[in-house]
Amino acid sequence: MPFSVCMRDCYDTCSMVSELKDGELRVRGNPEHPITAGFLCPKGALLPRWFHSSDRLRKPLVRTGERGSGEFREIGLDEAISLVSKKLRETIEKHGSESVLVYQYAGDRGVVNYAFPLRLFHYLNASTLDYGICDRAGQEALKDVYGTAVGTDPEELKDQRLIVYWGINAFWTNLHGFALARKYGLEIWTVDVVKTETAKRSNRFFQIKPDTDVLFALGVAKVIIREELYDKAFIKENVYGFEEFKNYVKRLSLNYVSRETGIGIKEIEIFAREFAEKRGVIHIGYGFQRSLAGGEAVRAIALLPALVGHRFGFIYDIKTIDKSYAEGTFLRTRPAKRIPQMRLAEYIERGEIKFLYIYNSNPLASLPNQNRLRKALRENDVFVVTHDIFLTDTALYSDVVLPANTFFERLDIVDSYYHRYVALNEPVAKLYGKSNSEVTRLLARALGIENPYLYESDEEVIRKVLELNGLSWEALKKNGFVKVPERPRKWETPSGKIEFYSQRAVQRGLSPFPKYRKFTGKYPLRLLTPTYRMTITSQYHNTYNMVDPNLYINPTDARERGIDNGDIVEVFNDYGRIKTVAKLSEDVPQGVVLLYKAFWVKLLGWNANFLTTDGTVKDYGNASAYHSTWVEIRKI
């Protein structure tokens, strides 16, 4: 049976065995894969429903009505490719190649499907994205301390005693990692603002207030240093700026830490003592660092594993293979203009984007401040092409929509940002649409481009990528996956050590040490918008229809507003307003409300991103700040 891989933007990157039986797709977790371990998450188990969905696009569409109206007519693929290539050529001739932006993200993480279309836009010298939507602040913060955001191999957890899930609901978003921690017998702690399903399954839960992660981590560090629980030999040999940091936290009052974080002094001390004794490893989540305080928080958290003697004692990102050949930046003849992902609406409003090519992404569900983005697309002269499996919210705002196929219909490979395995994805069946690479070749041909790099087959690209990374195509074909060996590593910082005093941060105009700062908004309630268990951002809403559009609010905050469980409420701020049902929950602390993110607007009528801020954290790579959003609620 063919090997498949779930290509979603998910830590686990599950290896699967698939077959088509009596015309129906069947999937199961690859029992030989050490991380997948023979089981799939609830979303993965339902992939046949997604594959066979009657909502899949079958023919290209061209818009006939207003943007968002859903008024299209079907056209043939040749006509669609001709129309897109003609408009692309005209845009470059009239406005220059930098007025063309290719917008893609990780909706499908296959190496070829993700990267190959970029070859065409690099060849054309088009603008590209400066990614900021997901983990950017944490990436920058970890580079400040370690010179890299690449942490430990999760299979090395077998030699550890404690894992701390800090700001990650792993039971929903990293189920196989959570299972691995349990299999290895690790003690599990959770640090979070909300009492998540992971927190409920943890040995200990530390419920902090929003934005106080940095202060809690510094308080823990203070206790570890004060009580001399740190690994003195490791610190002396491998840490830069420890004495300065020691003096920095010495001035920190634990009373102040306790008051701000909501964690008692005794609990802070217990965390510090037991973390040091058990030499904890920390899985640093992505969600909380999408905030104005996120970068500083990750910097502070990242110091704790080093204090207890870990070289890279965190989990955040894994980069196992170099995929740059698939992308083909070497095809450019001048440096790329990079447009910050979170500022798409702004660049459209300024007239700097005239042609927008979108694939592997649904920005009209996933980007913040949706009212502004939709208005920008309606009121400005920009030609939008979307290549997707479904008629998404983004497709509704497009001039041309091209039908895509699924990863069950093409050859590809994929790595993981959690573990060190590269997996093979073989075609199982063929239903509708074209792959991203197929459409790229069609567009290149229609544009009259003869460069051979734009016509390499998927297998040629895959083989070359594997070869450049010292991996065997034959072994991958035989086993369905290969583990990428870890090369010797060093800290890529100015000092060549772990930097408690961060020279890179100073060079960027920041404090050498992580700083706590209070943030407040115009409205009284902090809005958190995490991912839901049965979706990955906007994916699967239309096929599984398992969503939770309710607003979760603490009973005390609800009582103050005369709101009862099940009441219809309006949630509003200066960005927008939505109506939904209130659910009272002690899992959400006072002063905080929760809406799950990025459901389909065409199905629900709204999503949380009509309320979220499109402000960015400039000091941390223009990273997103979704969770630095404040709202008010009123009963209708």
Short mmCIF file of N, CA, C and O in Angstrom, two decimals, residues 55-148:
data_model
loop_
_atom_site.label_atom_id
_atom_site.label_comp_id
_atom_site.label_asym_id
_atom_site.label_seq_id
_atom_site.Cartn_x
_atom_site.Cartn_y
_atom_site.Cartn_z
N ASP A 55 -17.53 19.22 -1.91
CA ASP A 55 -17.24 20.65 -2.06
C ASP A 55 -15.96 20.92 -2.86
O ASP A 55 -15.66 22.08 -3.14
N ARG A 56 -15.23 19.89 -3.21
CA ARG A 56 -13.97 20.11 -3.92
C ARG A 56 -14.21 20.79 -5.27
O ARG A 56 -15.16 20.45 -6.00
N LEU A 57 -13.35 21.71 -5.59
CA LEU A 57 -13.44 22.40 -6.88
C LEU A 57 -13.05 21.45 -8.01
O LEU A 57 -12.07 20.70 -7.90
N ARG A 58 -13.80 21.50 -9.08
CA ARG A 58 -13.54 20.63 -10.23
C ARG A 58 -13.04 21.39 -11.44
O ARG A 58 -12.29 20.86 -12.26
N LYS A 59 -13.48 22.64 -11.59
CA LYS A 59 -13.11 23.45 -12.75
C LYS A 59 -12.67 24.84 -12.31
O LYS A 59 -13.10 25.33 -11.26
N PRO A 60 -11.82 25.49 -13.09
CA PRO A 60 -11.44 26.87 -12.77
C PRO A 60 -12.66 27.79 -12.81
O PRO A 60 -13.64 27.54 -13.53
N LEU A 61 -12.57 28.87 -12.04
CA LEU A 61 -13.64 29.85 -11.95
C LEU A 61 -13.09 31.23 -12.23
O LEU A 61 -11.96 31.56 -11.86
N VAL A 62 -13.90 32.07 -12.88
CA VAL A 62 -13.55 33.47 -13.07
C VAL A 62 -14.68 34.31 -12.48
O VAL A 62 -15.87 34.00 -12.66
N ARG A 63 -14.31 35.34 -11.75
CA ARG A 63 -15.31 36.14 -11.03
C ARG A 63 -16.15 36.96 -12.00
O ARG A 63 -15.63 37.57 -12.94
N THR A 64 -17.47 36.99 -11.76
CA THR A 64 -18.40 37.78 -12.58
C THR A 64 -19.12 38.85 -11.77
O THR A 64 -19.70 39.77 -12.35
N GLY A 65 -19.11 38.73 -10.44
CA GLY A 65 -19.78 39.69 -9.57
C GLY A 65 -18.80 40.43 -8.68
O GLY A 65 -17.59 40.44 -8.92
N GLU A 66 -19.33 41.06 -7.64
CA GLU A 66 -18.49 41.76 -6.69
C GLU A 66 -17.63 40.77 -5.90
O GLU A 66 -18.00 39.62 -5.72
N ARG A 67 -16.50 41.26 -5.43
CA ARG A 67 -15.66 40.41 -4.58
C ARG A 67 -16.46 39.93 -3.37
O ARG A 67 -17.10 40.74 -2.70
N GLY A 68 -16.38 38.66 -3.11
CA GLY A 68 -17.07 38.09 -1.95
C GLY A 68 -18.49 37.66 -2.22
O GLY A 68 -19.12 37.02 -1.37
N SER A 69 -19.01 38.00 -3.40
CA SER A 69 -20.41 37.68 -3.71
C SER A 69 -20.62 36.21 -4.04
O SER A 69 -21.74 35.70 -3.98
N GLY A 70 -19.54 35.54 -4.43
CA GLY A 70 -19.67 34.14 -4.84
C GLY A 70 -20.16 33.98 -6.27
O GLY A 70 -20.51 32.87 -6.68
N GLU A 71 -20.16 35.05 -7.03
CA GLU A 71 -20.63 34.99 -8.42
C GLU A 71 -19.44 34.71 -9.34
O GLU A 71 -18.57 35.57 -9.54
N PHE A 72 -19.42 33.51 -9.89
CA PHE A 72 -18.35 33.06 -10.78
C PHE A 72 -18.95 32.32 -11.97
O PHE A 72 -20.10 31.89 -11.92
N ARG A 73 -18.15 32.15 -13.01
CA ARG A 73 -18.51 31.24 -14.07
C ARG A 73 -17.36 30.26 -14.28
O ARG A 73 -16.19 30.60 -14.08
N GLU A 74 -17.70 29.05 -14.67
CA GLU A 74 -16.68 28.04 -14.91
C GLU A 74 -16.02 28.27 -16.27
O GLU A 74 -16.67 28.67 -17.23
N ILE A 75 -14.71 28.03 -16.31
CA ILE A 75 -13.98 28.10 -17.57
C ILE A 75 -13.05 26.89 -17.65
O ILE A 75 -12.85 26.17 -16.67
N GLY A 76 -12.48 26.67 -18.81
CA GLY A 76 -11.54 25.58 -18.99
C GLY A 76 -10.18 25.92 -18.41
O GLY A 76 -9.84 27.10 -18.23
N LEU A 77 -9.38 24.91 -18.14
CA LEU A 77 -8.07 25.14 -17.55
C LEU A 77 -7.16 25.93 -18.49
O LEU A 77 -6.45 26.84 -18.04
N ASP A 78 -7.19 25.64 -19.77
CA ASP A 78 -6.34 26.37 -20.73
C ASP A 78 -6.68 27.86 -20.73
O ASP A 78 -5.78 28.71 -20.74
N GLU A 79 -7.98 28.15 -20.71
CA GLU A 79 -8.41 29.55 -20.70
C GLU A 79 -7.98 30.23 -19.40
O GLU A 79 -7.53 31.39 -19.41
N ALA A 80 -8.09 29.52 -18.30
CA ALA A 80 -7.72 30.09 -17.01
C ALA A 80 -6.23 30.40 -16.95
O ALA A 80 -5.81 31.48 -16.51
N ILE A 81 -5.41 29.46 -17.41
CA ILE A 81 -3.96 29.67 -17.41
C ILE A 81 -3.59 30.83 -18.32
O ILE A 81 -2.73 31.66 -18.00
N SER A 82 -4.25 30.90 -19.47
CA SER A 82 -4.00 31.99 -20.41
C SER A 82 -4.37 33.34 -19.79
O SER A 82 -3.62 34.32 -19.92
N LEU A 83 -5.50 33.39 -19.11
CA LEU A 83 -5.96 34.63 -18.47
C LEU A 83 -4.98 35.08 -17.38
O LEU A 83 -4.59 36.25 -17.31
N VAL A 84 -4.57 34.14 -16.54
CA VAL A 84 -3.66 34.46 -15.43
C VAL A 84 -2.31 34.92 -15.97
O VAL A 84 -1.74 35.92 -15.51
N SER A 85 -1.77 34.20 -16.93
CA SER A 85 -0.45 34.55 -17.46
C SER A 85 -0.48 35.90 -18.18
O SER A 85 0.46 36.69 -18.07
N LYS A 86 -1.58 36.16 -18.89
CA LYS A 86 -1.71 37.45 -19.58
C LYS A 86 -1.74 38.60 -18.58
O LYS A 86 -1.05 39.62 -18.76
N LYS A 87 -2.52 38.43 -17.52
CA LYS A 87 -2.62 39.49 -16.50
C LYS A 87 -1.29 39.65 -15.76
O LYS A 87 -0.89 40.77 -15.43
N LEU A 88 -0.60 38.56 -15.51
CA LEU A 88 0.70 38.61 -14.85
C LEU A 88 1.70 39.38 -15.69
O LEU A 88 2.43 40.27 -15.19
N ARG A 89 1.73 39.08 -16.98
CA ARG A 89 2.65 39.77 -17.89
C ARG A 89 2.32 41.27 -17.96
O ARG A 89 3.22 42.12 -17.90
N GLU A 90 1.03 41.59 -18.08
CA GLU A 90 0.61 42.99 -18.15
C GLU A 90 0.98 43.76 -16.88
O GLU A 90 1.41 44.91 -16.95
N THR A 91 0.80 43.11 -15.73
CA THR A 91 1.10 43.77 -14.46
C THR A 91 2.58 44.09 -14.37
O THR A 91 2.97 45.20 -13.97
N ILE A 92 3.42 43.17 -14.76
CA ILE A 92 4.87 43.39 -14.70
C ILE A 92 5.29 44.50 -15.67
O ILE A 92 6.10 45.37 -15.34
N GLU A 93 4.70 44.49 -16.86
CA GLU A 93 5.04 45.51 -17.85
C GLU A 93 4.62 46.91 -17.40
O GLU A 93 5.33 47.89 -17.62
N LYS A 94 3.47 46.99 -16.73
CA LYS A 94 2.91 48.29 -16.35
C LYS A 94 3.44 48.79 -15.00
O LYS A 94 3.70 49.98 -14.83
N HIS A 95 3.58 47.87 -14.04
CA HIS A 95 3.89 48.29 -12.67
C HIS A 95 5.22 47.75 -12.14
O HIS A 95 5.64 48.11 -11.05
N GLY A 96 5.87 46.87 -12.88
CA GLY A 96 7.12 46.28 -12.42
C GLY A 96 6.90 44.97 -11.68
O GLY A 96 5.81 44.72 -11.14
N SER A 97 7.93 44.17 -11.64
CA SER A 97 7.78 42.83 -11.08
C SER A 97 7.51 42.84 -9.58
O SER A 97 6.90 41.91 -9.04
N GLU A 98 7.95 43.88 -8.87
CA GLU A 98 7.72 43.91 -7.42
C GLU A 98 6.28 44.19 -7.05
O GLU A 98 5.89 44.04 -5.89
N SER A 99 5.46 44.56 -8.02
CA SER A 99 4.02 44.74 -7.76
C SER A 99 3.29 43.40 -7.72
O SER A 99 2.10 43.34 -7.42
N VAL A 100 4.01 42.32 -8.04
CA VAL A 100 3.47 40.96 -7.97
C VAL A 100 3.90 40.34 -6.64
O VAL A 100 5.09 40.34 -6.31
N LEU A 101 2.95 39.86 -5.86
CA LEU A 101 3.26 39.18 -4.60
C LEU A 101 2.74 37.75 -4.63
O LEU A 101 1.56 37.52 -4.93
N VAL A 102 3.61 36.81 -4.33
CA VAL A 102 3.18 35.43 -4.14
C VAL A 102 2.96 35.25 -2.63
O VAL A 102 3.87 35.47 -1.83
N TYR A 103 1.73 34.90 -2.27
CA TYR A 103 1.36 34.74 -0.86
C TYR A 103 1.06 33.26 -0.62
O TYR A 103 0.11 32.72 -1.14
N GLN A 104 1.94 32.62 0.16
CA GLN A 104 1.70 31.22 0.49
C GLN A 104 2.15 30.97 1.91
O GLN A 104 2.91 31.73 2.49
N TYR A 105 1.58 29.89 2.47
CA TYR A 105 2.05 29.50 3.79
C TYR A 105 1.99 27.99 3.89
O TYR A 105 2.15 27.29 2.88
N ALA A 106 1.75 27.47 5.07
CA ALA A 106 1.97 26.05 5.34
C ALA A 106 0.69 25.22 5.34
O ALA A 106 0.61 24.21 6.04
N GLY A 107 -0.32 25.63 4.57
CA GLY A 107 -1.53 24.81 4.47
C GLY A 107 -1.25 23.42 3.94
O GLY A 107 -1.97 22.47 4.23
N ASP A 108 -0.20 23.29 3.16
CA ASP A 108 0.33 22.01 2.69
C ASP A 108 1.84 22.14 2.76
O ASP A 108 2.44 22.96 2.09
N ARG A 109 2.47 21.29 3.58
CA ARG A 109 3.89 21.44 3.85
C ARG A 109 4.78 20.53 3.00
O ARG A 109 5.98 20.41 3.27
N GLY A 110 4.22 19.89 2.00
CA GLY A 110 5.05 19.10 1.11
C GLY A 110 6.16 19.94 0.52
O GLY A 110 5.93 21.08 0.10
N VAL A 111 7.37 19.40 0.47
CA VAL A 111 8.52 20.18 0.02
C VAL A 111 8.30 20.74 -1.39
O VAL A 111 8.54 21.92 -1.65
N VAL A 112 7.82 19.91 -2.30
CA VAL A 112 7.57 20.36 -3.66
C VAL A 112 6.35 21.26 -3.72
O VAL A 112 6.38 22.35 -4.30
N ASN A 113 5.27 20.82 -3.10
CA ASN A 113 4.03 21.59 -3.19
C ASN A 113 4.14 22.96 -2.54
O ASN A 113 3.52 23.92 -2.98
N TYR A 114 4.94 23.05 -1.49
CA TYR A 114 5.15 24.32 -0.80
C TYR A 114 6.12 25.22 -1.57
O TYR A 114 5.86 26.41 -1.75
N ALA A 115 7.23 24.65 -2.02
CA ALA A 115 8.33 25.48 -2.48
C ALA A 115 8.41 25.68 -4.00
O ALA A 115 8.84 26.75 -4.46
N PHE A 116 8.03 24.67 -4.78
CA PHE A 116 8.28 24.74 -6.22
C PHE A 116 7.63 25.96 -6.89
O PHE A 116 8.27 26.59 -7.76
N PRO A 117 6.40 26.35 -6.57
CA PRO A 117 5.83 27.53 -7.24
C PRO A 117 6.65 28.79 -7.03
O PRO A 117 6.61 29.70 -7.86
N LEU A 118 7.39 28.86 -5.92
CA LEU A 118 8.21 30.04 -5.68
C LEU A 118 9.29 30.21 -6.74
O LEU A 118 9.75 31.33 -6.98
N ARG A 119 9.67 29.11 -7.40
CA ARG A 119 10.66 29.21 -8.48
C ARG A 119 10.20 30.20 -9.55
O ARG A 119 10.99 31.02 -10.04
N LEU A 120 8.94 30.08 -9.95
CA LEU A 120 8.43 30.97 -11.00
C LEU A 120 8.51 32.42 -10.56
O LEU A 120 8.94 33.30 -11.32
N PHE A 121 8.12 32.69 -9.32
CA PHE A 121 8.07 34.08 -8.86
C PHE A 121 9.47 34.61 -8.56
O PHE A 121 9.71 35.82 -8.70
N HIS A 122 10.38 33.75 -8.18
CA HIS A 122 11.78 34.18 -8.08
C HIS A 122 12.32 34.51 -9.47
O HIS A 122 13.03 35.51 -9.65
N TYR A 123 12.02 33.67 -10.45
CA TYR A 123 12.47 33.93 -11.82
C TYR A 123 11.95 35.28 -12.31
O TYR A 123 12.66 36.02 -13.01
N LEU A 124 10.72 35.61 -11.91
CA LEU A 124 10.10 36.88 -12.34
C LEU A 124 10.54 38.06 -11.48
O LEU A 124 10.14 39.19 -11.76
N ASN A 125 11.34 37.80 -10.43
CA ASN A 125 11.76 38.84 -9.49
C ASN A 125 10.58 39.50 -8.78
O ASN A 125 10.57 40.71 -8.51
N ALA A 126 9.58 38.68 -8.47
CA ALA A 126 8.40 39.17 -7.78
C ALA A 126 8.69 39.37 -6.29
O ALA A 126 9.71 38.91 -5.76
N SER A 127 7.78 40.04 -5.61
CA SER A 127 7.88 40.20 -4.16
C SER A 127 7.50 38.90 -3.46
O SER A 127 6.69 38.13 -3.98
N THR A 128 8.07 38.69 -2.30
CA THR A 128 7.76 37.51 -1.50
C THR A 128 7.39 37.94 -0.09
O THR A 128 7.57 39.09 0.31
N LEU A 129 6.89 36.99 0.68
CA LEU A 129 6.46 37.29 2.04
C LEU A 129 7.61 37.25 3.03
O LEU A 129 8.50 36.40 2.94
N ASP A 130 7.57 38.15 3.99
CA ASP A 130 8.38 38.05 5.19
C ASP A 130 7.45 37.48 6.26
O ASP A 130 6.62 38.19 6.80
N TYR A 131 7.59 36.19 6.54
CA TYR A 131 6.60 35.48 7.36
C TYR A 131 6.60 35.99 8.80
O TYR A 131 7.65 36.11 9.42
N GLY A 132 5.42 36.25 9.31
CA GLY A 132 5.31 36.72 10.69
C GLY A 132 4.10 36.20 11.42
O GLY A 132 3.88 36.52 12.58
N ILE A 133 3.31 35.36 10.77
CA ILE A 133 2.01 34.98 11.31
C ILE A 133 2.10 33.98 12.45
O ILE A 133 1.25 33.96 13.33
N CYS A 134 3.13 33.14 12.46
CA CYS A 134 3.11 31.98 13.35
C CYS A 134 4.08 32.08 14.52
O CYS A 134 3.70 32.44 15.63
N ASP A 135 5.34 31.76 14.29
CA ASP A 135 6.30 31.58 15.39
C ASP A 135 7.46 32.56 15.34
O ASP A 135 8.49 32.33 15.95
N ARG A 136 7.28 33.67 14.66
CA ARG A 136 8.40 34.58 14.38
C ARG A 136 9.01 35.19 15.64
O ARG A 136 10.25 35.22 15.79
N ALA A 137 8.20 35.68 16.57
CA ALA A 137 8.74 36.32 17.77
C ALA A 137 9.60 35.33 18.55
O ALA A 137 10.71 35.67 18.99
N GLY A 138 9.12 34.12 18.70
CA GLY A 138 9.88 33.10 19.41
C GLY A 138 11.17 32.72 18.69
O GLY A 138 12.20 32.47 19.32
N GLN A 139 11.11 32.70 17.36
CA GLN A 139 12.32 32.42 16.57
C GLN A 139 13.39 33.46 16.88
O GLN A 139 14.56 33.12 17.14
N GLU A 140 13.00 34.73 16.83
CA GLU A 140 13.96 35.80 17.08
C GLU A 140 14.47 35.74 18.51
O GLU A 140 15.67 35.94 18.76
N ALA A 141 13.59 35.47 19.46
CA ALA A 141 13.97 35.42 20.87
C ALA A 141 14.97 34.31 21.15
O ALA A 141 15.96 34.51 21.87
N LEU A 142 14.73 33.13 20.60
CA LEU A 142 15.64 32.01 20.81
C LEU A 142 17.00 32.25 20.15
O LEU A 142 18.04 31.83 20.67
N LYS A 143 17.00 32.94 19.02
CA LYS A 143 18.27 33.31 18.39
C LYS A 143 19.04 34.29 19.28
O LYS A 143 20.28 34.27 19.29
N ASP A 144 18.33 35.13 20.01
CA ASP A 144 19.00 36.04 20.94
C ASP A 144 19.76 35.28 22.02
O ASP A 144 20.81 35.74 22.49
N VAL A 145 19.24 34.13 22.42
CA VAL A 145 19.83 33.37 23.53
C VAL A 145 20.76 32.26 23.02
O VAL A 145 21.89 32.12 23.50
N TYR A 146 20.30 31.49 22.06
CA TYR A 146 21.04 30.30 21.59
C TYR A 146 21.64 30.45 20.20
O TYR A 146 22.41 29.60 19.76
N GLY A 147 21.23 31.48 19.48
CA GLY A 147 21.66 31.60 18.09
C GLY A 147 20.86 30.75 17.14
O GLY A 147 21.12 30.75 15.93
N THR A 148 19.88 30.03 17.64
CA THR A 148 19.03 29.15 16.84
C THR A 148 17.72 28.92 17.59
O THR A 148 17.67 29.02 18.82
#
